[in-house]
Coordinates of C-alpha atoms and ligand atoms in Angstrom, one line a residue:
X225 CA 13.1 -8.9 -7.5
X226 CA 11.7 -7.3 -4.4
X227 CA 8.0 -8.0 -3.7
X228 CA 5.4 -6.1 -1.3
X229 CA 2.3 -7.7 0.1
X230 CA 0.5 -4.9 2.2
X231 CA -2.2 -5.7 4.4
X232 CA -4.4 -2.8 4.8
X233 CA -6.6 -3.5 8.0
X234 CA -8.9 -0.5 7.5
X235 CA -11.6 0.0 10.5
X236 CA -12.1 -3.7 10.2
X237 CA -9.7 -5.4 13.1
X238 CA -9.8 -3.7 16.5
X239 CA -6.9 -3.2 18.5
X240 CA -6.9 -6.3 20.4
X241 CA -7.5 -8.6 17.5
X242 CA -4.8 -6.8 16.0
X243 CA -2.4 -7.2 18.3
X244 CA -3.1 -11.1 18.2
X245 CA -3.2 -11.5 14.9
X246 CA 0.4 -9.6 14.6
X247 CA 1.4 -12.0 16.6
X248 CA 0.0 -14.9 14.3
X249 CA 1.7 -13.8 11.4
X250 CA 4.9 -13.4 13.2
X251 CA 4.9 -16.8 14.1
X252 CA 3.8 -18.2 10.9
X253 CA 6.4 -16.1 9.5
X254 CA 9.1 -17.5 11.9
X255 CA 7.7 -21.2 11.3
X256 CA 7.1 -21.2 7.6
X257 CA 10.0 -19.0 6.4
X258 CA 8.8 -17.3 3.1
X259 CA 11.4 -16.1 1.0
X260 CA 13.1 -12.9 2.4
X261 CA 13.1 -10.9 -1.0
X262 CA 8.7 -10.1 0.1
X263 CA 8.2 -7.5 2.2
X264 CA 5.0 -7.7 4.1
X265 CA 3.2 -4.4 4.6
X266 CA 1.0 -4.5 7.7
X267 CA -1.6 -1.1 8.0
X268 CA -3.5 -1.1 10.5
X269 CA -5.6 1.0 12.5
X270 CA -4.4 4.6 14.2
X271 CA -5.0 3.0 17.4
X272 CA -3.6 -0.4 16.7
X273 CA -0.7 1.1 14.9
X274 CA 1.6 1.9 18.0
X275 CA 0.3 -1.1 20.1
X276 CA 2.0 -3.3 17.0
X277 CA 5.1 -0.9 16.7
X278 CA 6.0 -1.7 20.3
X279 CA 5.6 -5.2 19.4
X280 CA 7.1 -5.2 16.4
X281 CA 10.2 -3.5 17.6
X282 CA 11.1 -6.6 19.9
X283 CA 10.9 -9.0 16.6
X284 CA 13.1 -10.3 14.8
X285 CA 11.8 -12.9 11.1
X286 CA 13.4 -13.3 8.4
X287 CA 10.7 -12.0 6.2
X288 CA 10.6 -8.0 6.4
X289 CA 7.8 -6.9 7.9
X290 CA 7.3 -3.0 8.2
X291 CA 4.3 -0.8 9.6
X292 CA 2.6 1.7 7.8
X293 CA -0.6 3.9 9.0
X294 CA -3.5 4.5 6.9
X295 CA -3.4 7.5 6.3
X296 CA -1.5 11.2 7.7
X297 CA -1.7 14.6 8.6
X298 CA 0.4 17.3 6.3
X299 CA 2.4 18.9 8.9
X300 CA 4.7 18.0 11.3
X301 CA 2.9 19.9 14.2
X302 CA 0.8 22.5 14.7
X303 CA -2.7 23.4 15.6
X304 CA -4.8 20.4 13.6
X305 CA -7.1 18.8 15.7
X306 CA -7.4 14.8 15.0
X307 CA -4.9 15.0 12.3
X308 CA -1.8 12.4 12.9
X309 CA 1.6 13.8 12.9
X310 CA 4.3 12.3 10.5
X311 CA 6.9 13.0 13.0
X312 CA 5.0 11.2 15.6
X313 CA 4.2 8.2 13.0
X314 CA 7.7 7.7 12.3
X315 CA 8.5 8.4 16.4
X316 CA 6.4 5.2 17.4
X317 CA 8.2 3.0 15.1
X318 CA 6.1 2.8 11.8
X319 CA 8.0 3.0 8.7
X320 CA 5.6 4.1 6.1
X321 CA 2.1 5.7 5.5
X322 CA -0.9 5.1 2.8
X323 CA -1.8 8.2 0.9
X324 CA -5.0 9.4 -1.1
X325 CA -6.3 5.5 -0.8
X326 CA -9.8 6.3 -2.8
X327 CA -11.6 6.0 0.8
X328 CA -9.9 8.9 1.5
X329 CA -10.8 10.7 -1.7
X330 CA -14.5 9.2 -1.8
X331 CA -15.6 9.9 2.4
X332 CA -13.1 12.5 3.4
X333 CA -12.9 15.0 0.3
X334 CA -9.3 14.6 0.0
X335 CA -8.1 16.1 -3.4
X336 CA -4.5 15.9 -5.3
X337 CA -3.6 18.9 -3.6
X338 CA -3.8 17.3 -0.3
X339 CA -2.5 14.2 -1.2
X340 CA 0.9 16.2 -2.5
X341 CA 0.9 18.0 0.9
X342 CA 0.8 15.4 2.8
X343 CA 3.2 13.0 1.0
X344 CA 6.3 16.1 1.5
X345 CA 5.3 15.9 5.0
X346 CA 5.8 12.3 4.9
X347 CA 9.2 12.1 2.6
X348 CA 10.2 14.8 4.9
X349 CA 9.7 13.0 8.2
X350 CA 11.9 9.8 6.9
X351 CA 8.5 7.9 6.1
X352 CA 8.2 5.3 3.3
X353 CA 5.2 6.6 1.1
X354 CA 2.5 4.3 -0.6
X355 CA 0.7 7.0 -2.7
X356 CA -2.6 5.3 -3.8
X357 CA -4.2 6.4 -7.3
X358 CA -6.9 5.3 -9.4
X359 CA -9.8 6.2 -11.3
X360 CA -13.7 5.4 -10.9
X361 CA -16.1 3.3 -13.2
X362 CA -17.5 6.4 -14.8
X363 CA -14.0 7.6 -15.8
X364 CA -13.1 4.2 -16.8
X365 CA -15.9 3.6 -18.8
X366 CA -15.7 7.2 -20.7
X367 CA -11.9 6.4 -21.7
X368 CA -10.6 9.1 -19.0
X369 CA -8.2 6.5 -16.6
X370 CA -4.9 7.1 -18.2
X371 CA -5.5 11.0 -18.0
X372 CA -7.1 10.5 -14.3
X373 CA -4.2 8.7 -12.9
X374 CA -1.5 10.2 -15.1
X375 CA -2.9 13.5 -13.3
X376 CA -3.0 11.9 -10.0
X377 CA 0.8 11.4 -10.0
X378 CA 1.7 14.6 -11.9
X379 CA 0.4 16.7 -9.1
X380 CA 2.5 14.8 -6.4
X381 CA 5.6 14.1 -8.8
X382 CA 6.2 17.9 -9.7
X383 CA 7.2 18.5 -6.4
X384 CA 11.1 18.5 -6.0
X385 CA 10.9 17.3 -2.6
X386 CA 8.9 14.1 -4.3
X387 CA 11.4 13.6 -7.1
X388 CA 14.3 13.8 -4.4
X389 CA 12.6 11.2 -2.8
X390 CA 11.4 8.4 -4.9
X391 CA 13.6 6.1 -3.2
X392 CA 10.8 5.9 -0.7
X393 CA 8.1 6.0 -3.0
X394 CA 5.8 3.1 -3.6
X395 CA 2.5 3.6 -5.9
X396 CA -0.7 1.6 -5.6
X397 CA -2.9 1.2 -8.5
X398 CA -6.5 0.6 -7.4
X399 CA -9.4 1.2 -9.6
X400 CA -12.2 2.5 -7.0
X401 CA -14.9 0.5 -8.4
X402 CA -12.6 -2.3 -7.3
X403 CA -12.2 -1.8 -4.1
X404 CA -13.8 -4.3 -1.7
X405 CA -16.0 -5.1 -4.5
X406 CA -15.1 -8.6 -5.3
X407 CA -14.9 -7.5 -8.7
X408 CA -11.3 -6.8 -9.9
X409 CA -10.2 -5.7 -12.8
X410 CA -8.4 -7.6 -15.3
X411 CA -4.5 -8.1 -15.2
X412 CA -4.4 -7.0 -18.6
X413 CA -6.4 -3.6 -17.6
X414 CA -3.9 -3.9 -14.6
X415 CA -0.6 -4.1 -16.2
X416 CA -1.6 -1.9 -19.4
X417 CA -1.9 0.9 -16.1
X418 CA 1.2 -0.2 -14.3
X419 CA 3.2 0.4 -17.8
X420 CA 1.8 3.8 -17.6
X421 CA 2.5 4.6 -13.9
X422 CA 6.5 2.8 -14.9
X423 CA 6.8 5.6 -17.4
X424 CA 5.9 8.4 -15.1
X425 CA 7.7 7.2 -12.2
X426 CA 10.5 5.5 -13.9
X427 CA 11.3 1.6 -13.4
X428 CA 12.8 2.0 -9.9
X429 CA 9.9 3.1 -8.3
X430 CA 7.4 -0.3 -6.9
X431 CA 4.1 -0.3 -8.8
X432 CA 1.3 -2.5 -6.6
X433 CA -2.1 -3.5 -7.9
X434 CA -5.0 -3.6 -5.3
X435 CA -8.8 -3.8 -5.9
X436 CA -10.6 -7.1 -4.8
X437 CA -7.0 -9.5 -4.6
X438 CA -7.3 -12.3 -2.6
X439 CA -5.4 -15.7 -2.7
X440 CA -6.9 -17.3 -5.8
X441 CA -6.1 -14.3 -8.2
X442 CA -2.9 -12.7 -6.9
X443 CA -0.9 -14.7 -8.5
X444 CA -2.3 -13.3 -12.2
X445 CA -1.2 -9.7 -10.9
X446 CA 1.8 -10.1 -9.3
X447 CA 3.3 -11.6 -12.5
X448 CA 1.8 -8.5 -14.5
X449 CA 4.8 -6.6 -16.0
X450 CA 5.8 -3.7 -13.8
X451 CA 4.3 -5.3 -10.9
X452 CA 6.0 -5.6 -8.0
X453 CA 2.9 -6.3 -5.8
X454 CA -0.4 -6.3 -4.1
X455 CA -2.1 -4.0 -1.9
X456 CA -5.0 -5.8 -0.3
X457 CA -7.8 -4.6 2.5
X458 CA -10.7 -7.3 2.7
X459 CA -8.6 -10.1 2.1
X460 CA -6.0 -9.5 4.4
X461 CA -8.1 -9.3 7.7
X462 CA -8.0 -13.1 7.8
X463 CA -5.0 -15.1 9.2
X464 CA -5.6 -18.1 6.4
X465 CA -5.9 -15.1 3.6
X466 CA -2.8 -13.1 4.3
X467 CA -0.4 -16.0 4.8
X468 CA -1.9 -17.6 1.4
X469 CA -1.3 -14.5 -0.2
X470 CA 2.1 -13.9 1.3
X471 CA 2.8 -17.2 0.1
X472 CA 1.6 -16.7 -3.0
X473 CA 4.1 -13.6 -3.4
X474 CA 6.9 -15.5 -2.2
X475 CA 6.3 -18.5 -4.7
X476 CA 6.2 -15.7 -7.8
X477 CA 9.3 -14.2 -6.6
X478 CA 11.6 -17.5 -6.4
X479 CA 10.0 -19.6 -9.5
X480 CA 8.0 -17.1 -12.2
X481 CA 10.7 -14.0 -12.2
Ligands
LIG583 P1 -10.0 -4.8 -1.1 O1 -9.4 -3.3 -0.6 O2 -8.8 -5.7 -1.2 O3 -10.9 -5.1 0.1 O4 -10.7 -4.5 -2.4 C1 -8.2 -2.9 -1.2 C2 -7.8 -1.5 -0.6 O5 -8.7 -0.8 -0.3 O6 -6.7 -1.2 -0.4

């Protein structure tokens, strides 16, 4: 079974520590060999992001590694100042884009709507999507999550350019109040959502948890049913994190599955 570890950077590394720290991991990767059926996810900044294409373009591991930005603009081109181009992400090299992370929701207003738009635009410029869903503490608590996310994917799966697609869909579970809290939920709260999300999407479609992961506690998500992975921001920024967790991803997928 094919499992992703994605590392999503956020504003936290700049683009020189970046750079360095692709190369660390590339390295690692190269020394320690972790089994070929993970696919690490790197995300890191706009800025960083073609710095590391260039690099990752002249690399070769064993282990997949693939680039994805943060975040994207919904059109291809066109008069939208400080939006970021689909076309151009995939031009540079990166193979995939976040969408709706809850950041995104939370600081810059971004609603279903958007998050539909802009994941045609991906599908439609050859990207890999990670489309990001998840409810907060208040509609946790009042017994809304199932409708909250179940409406989150509705209003990006009805589109037929979407359901064409979902070869190059990935979905990302993360409860908001979990994010960068150090508070995760619980892998049963996880996988009773992921069993959800798998009858939406259908089983073909890669369901990741993220929300507070780090080294110690992947290992009780990634061997959730319907979870093929992790999607992890704080965690990730550190060389001795990510390659534990990567290891910890590759270990699930040779001995527990
Ligand atoms: P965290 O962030 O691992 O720091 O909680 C996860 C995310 O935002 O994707």
């Amino acid at each position: 079974m094919k499992r992703f570890v994605i590392a999503n950077w956020k504003n936290y590394v700049t683009p020189a520590a970046s750079v360095k720290f692709f190369d660390q991991i590339v390295a690692w990767m190269k020394k320690e060999k972790p089994d070929p059926s993970v696919t690490v996810i790197l995300a890191p900044s706009p800025v960083a992001l073609p710095l590391i294409a260039a690099r990752l373009a002249r690399t070769h591991t064993r282990t997949r590694i693939m680039l994805a930005a943060q975040d994207v603009g919904f059109a291809p081109e066109g008069a939208f100042t400080g939006a970021t181009s689909p076309r151009d992400i995939k031009l540079i090299g990166a193979h995939a884009t976040l969408i709706g992370h809850s950041e995104r929701r939370q600081w810059f207003g971004e609603d279903d709507s958007l998050v539909r738009k802009k994941t045609v635009a991906a599908l439609h410029a050859g990207l890999f999507v990670v489309l990001c869903v998840g409810e907060t503490k208040d509609e946790r608590q009042s017994g809304r999550a199932h409708d909250v996310v179940r409406a989150q994917l509705r209003a990006v799966l009805g589109d037929a350019v979407v359901k064409k697609n979902l070869s190059r869909l990935i979905i990302a579970y993360e409860p908001r109040f979990a994010i960068g809290t150090g508070i995760p939920i619980t892998p049963d709260e996880a996988q009773d959502m992921h069993t959800l999300i798998a009858r939406e999407v259908g089983e073909r479609v890669p369901i990741l948890y993220g929300g507070s992961v780090v080294p110690g506690n992947a290992k009780s998500f990634l061997t959730c049913a319907h979870t093929a992975g992790v999607l992890v921001g704080g965690a990730s920024t550190k060389f001795s994190s990510l390659t534990a967790l990567i290891r910890v991803a590759a270990t699930v997928t040779t001995h527990t599955i």
